[in-house]
Amino acid sequence: MAMSLTGNQGSTSAPHLSGDQNYGATTTSVNMGGASDGGNDHQAGGENSSTDYVIPGEITVKQKAILAGALFMKGGLLGAFIPFVALWTHLHGYTPTQVGFMAAADICFSILLVPLFGGILDTWKCHNWGLVIAMSATGALKFLYIVFADSFWMLLFLTALTAPCLKGCNSVLDAQCLYAFKDKAQFGQVRLFGNFGFGILAALTGLFVAAGTSEAAPYERVDKVFVAFAVICFASSVYWAIMHKYVKNVTPDADRLLRERSIYAEFKALVAQIWNTEGCPRVVCALFILGCQLGIIGAYEFIMLSELNAGVDFMGACRLFGMIFEIPVWIYGMQLVDQISLPNAQILFLCVNSIRLYWYGVLTQPMEAMYAEVMAGFSFAFPYLSITVYIGRQFAEGRKASMQSILHSTFTGLGTGMGSVLGGFLIDAAFGGNIQALFRYFAGATFLIAIVFGFYDNLHAIVAEFTAKAAVVQQSINSSRGGTASATTGGATGGQPVASPDVGTKNKGFLDGPAVKTPSASFSRGDTEERTTLASASTGAIMDDGLDPSAISLSVEHPSAGGRSASTGPNAV
């Protein structure tokens, strides 16, 4: 009989980092006890229904256009602000150490508040209106930067509030767009428009600032960057408030609480799930290192270029140039990651970033920075796309905001912030204000870290292979002593199946290739033999997402019965 477990919360396959693309295919629906809306994947959500998430169908061009517009505006507001905030603090006379303290506030409050933000939206299932409110609040807070530009402590306070809001909005919007796709690898094709927004707005902002900058007014136009940022924030919130209703693949907000567990319990369960997923801690660690590199580049590249007498318009052009070379990454990047596996891809990212950092450390003319921008896709686009798609493939939609927030805050919060803090400290304390020495130092450290990850991954593969062979030998010994090791019924088992692990076919984790088999067991009753293939989804994972295993309906096909099928479960007929 063919048996598969598929809930309507999205993919519930056992997490692994192998690039498996068999996600989103629904063969058996989980009946949650609520009324069905006529066979669609969307449940009506009666009193007994635990969830009403949508299993997305094929997304239409119209829906893609709406999502692309939202991502363009989101990328635009980041492009209008992120590249210039370090330059703004530098022009206002703040030291690298003070910039590092602001980055530290970014780290601490992002770690605390971004997962909390995602958990609240997941708990109350208010992703759309929560995003609208948070985006509006971010715009209002960023406008206050101009008012308190000369107060370090107020800037520290504003950073502590706005950084989590900005990162939370970024993660939630990407999560909404990601789960609108049945094939998560297609997410990069629409996320590309966020890249367009970033590059185009960064270039326009650079031209705007350069047009009004002089020795008499060195930062008058840079201050107006915050005005542009606030305007784009408000425009983005209005856009999403109106347009999200027309994207049918985006799960609508609910008018009731979906979970009974506290947000703390949810967060604890999420961290445990990440920690217990084989290979995930290794991937998160590499993601943190990549975030540190991004923080170093983002915080000190423009300051270094300003010391080389580069114009602000040239700085914006650098971002636009880098955006152009990120386009192939957003479109085809996941094909490469799926071919070589996520851990190997991360090692590649680290090696290329070490080259980029070293180039910044030895350039003598501002124009030479353009060569480093060719590798911009390996600093942000590749790591961000790969971890976003991985989350979408491995974790159910019910936790989309929480999972995205936790892992994205590791990359763009903890990682980038720690890079800025450590970089600022080293520039003042170890390198005597020489920013290029910092780039050279991190280039060497990054390359060594890539080598360490390579040794670790190969050692892990050797140990896993040895363990698998030892298990096969032990299984053979047990088989010779106690009879067959396959799961059979009848005879001594009294007609009950005795399942034993199928060594070599289970999911071995993050070093496996794309093709991962599923465990199987053989059942024999009289002259009728059936083979059950267990889906990669586990009952524990389903229970963890709030589904009732007793309500799962299984479709069973008996080959000896002429193709007739039967249904098991509480509502079986």
Steps between C-alpha positions, in 0.01 A plus 500: 500500500620853431478724803605862529454755772447851374348774714351818368753712681744465217790263473566295811788294367779404731751783497821449308728728306544296188321710241203266462240676289207264556304749707146624488349194330182406683395137465293460814313771681486525878142541614504733797137452587386833354280535200677479169441767241416262224825315450739791504812484713374790707298381799196692610621520857219372719528467874691175478739625238853562620609697198386641169827540315502482123697245306584731208422412144687640205542873547364727227681780320274756668588370845870501413470862386342605831768321700772649278365850569509444876852358487619784276382757753648303789832466320481867409462618857797286600702634208412858592617452857731207576798600278501859629433469873866428582606796283239716673637418847855559374411843361336591829829436677431166668802274545520138379462389862175695536379352172587163651288575808205578273560170327508331842158645579386369164627152594356478850154627424477315169575172676235573763226667298515365144411140599240641739350700214485193279357289781221749567402507133504120481300464821231747403534429128499869415798509264350749257369768735788444740734578212305816414510631857869419551596664170318820593662506844844453344447799272396721790800398711751549220374854445605577860864432411519847346360665813750328731796483260741657751398286799689172512280352773179581317639344183589194705143484631347549155725230356387259771139556395520530124753228419273215620201657323688530172642147514167357611317665210763377259471140623120493514450647152746250355322220687163606359643505149693175543201294612293630210709276274438129469857456377702696755801522267301746285504751786827648372334601174264741678748590778716631218278810491603580856854496368396742224345731756813492714739580216287762327405690817859484627624655176231770500566577867871535427430746219260695721750527785790591274302778331461696823818413690768763553764589755260750655220242527665155508197306617195709419391271218598182690250599769228496238574132440295432813212702357508288185518186712196602706298584188579164340407322826158664509446436128593134545259456789212652301587288196498173695184591692315535170665248270557193718130415469547438129772238549294186558808289575583716802332363811244755628501627856282322755252649743587262782795358693631182337730367770454444867870483586678813618733689270792398722407134462472547123841667484657228714353232273632678191853527637489133600383405152784695338755352740375143455482516121813324382740743336295808585734627778793476256308697236394765755862537613616560142209741453624700799852525353356614167298761689817629667658549158193684377510722809865591440433592138176684569635705790845599377514480119351845445710653778811356334391636161436843651857499635612429143305813393223311324175685441173390652354457152780254424415307817140465389621389156703227669183357650324517165793324332497227764125460455549424131733213582254365756230446236625154387525396865134571573388318184734200486663494842291219649590271210864524604420455868286193426778349292781533754297508828454797731808437723732476199340812354568688823868406480503641147338822626766535770787453254365755252431748782858465621613609152259795507619612844865472398433711191353774718811478714748565218320739262653844452241672278123523562426365151665171596212436739287417196697179454404388850134572428507222238504259797216673686262210438711270718477739796123543521290353219634144512494457881163672536330312216633160605398527865160648414413222257637239741268626774206492262576143396566355842260671740122527490322825414358525852847604616607701198543837672672351805746287305578775251548750783733276701729399214493836323586678825799266527618620159393865473472569873748311715749444218504845341484671838786298644706573189441873545580490872814293462610702198458832680693374802787364290524817288548715810691258725709284267535667161542866595202614296608309188178355356677317219704304754170380645391373158828312450479345847145376449590367154762269649279397791211422265713274281623307804142458624400361159778240528381403849143452376629285213692272739200477730260406220729229365562360847126494561446310174766243590352443846147471356614244241684296762195506729273385217730210412523398864122500523477276192745254654310501828173445314650202317617350828157545656338349191717190513419453869129577511367447149407759244557866578225622273171612649263210433175384650359160579667212683682608810378855475138405521404695191643830631764683297847527651680790334877522501710788369586480134865600522621690199160639408433732789569869480861533610508877517662801349779329303265281296436565133165611358360147471392380844309176537238442765489213749282207409355193668345185358172359631373150419154368576425159354538513121468880489823697523500872534788745512461818695717797417523739787499863403788711615262695720499375857204484733705687758549791260129504426411502869754775556313718255171455679349225284311211655653168380175320579325712237738405220329313217712253304420379152585129464513311173493118500663354187333163547157662519496618142610854573230564758589752766398537858530786743609475858451758770222640716283585199575186296213361296 
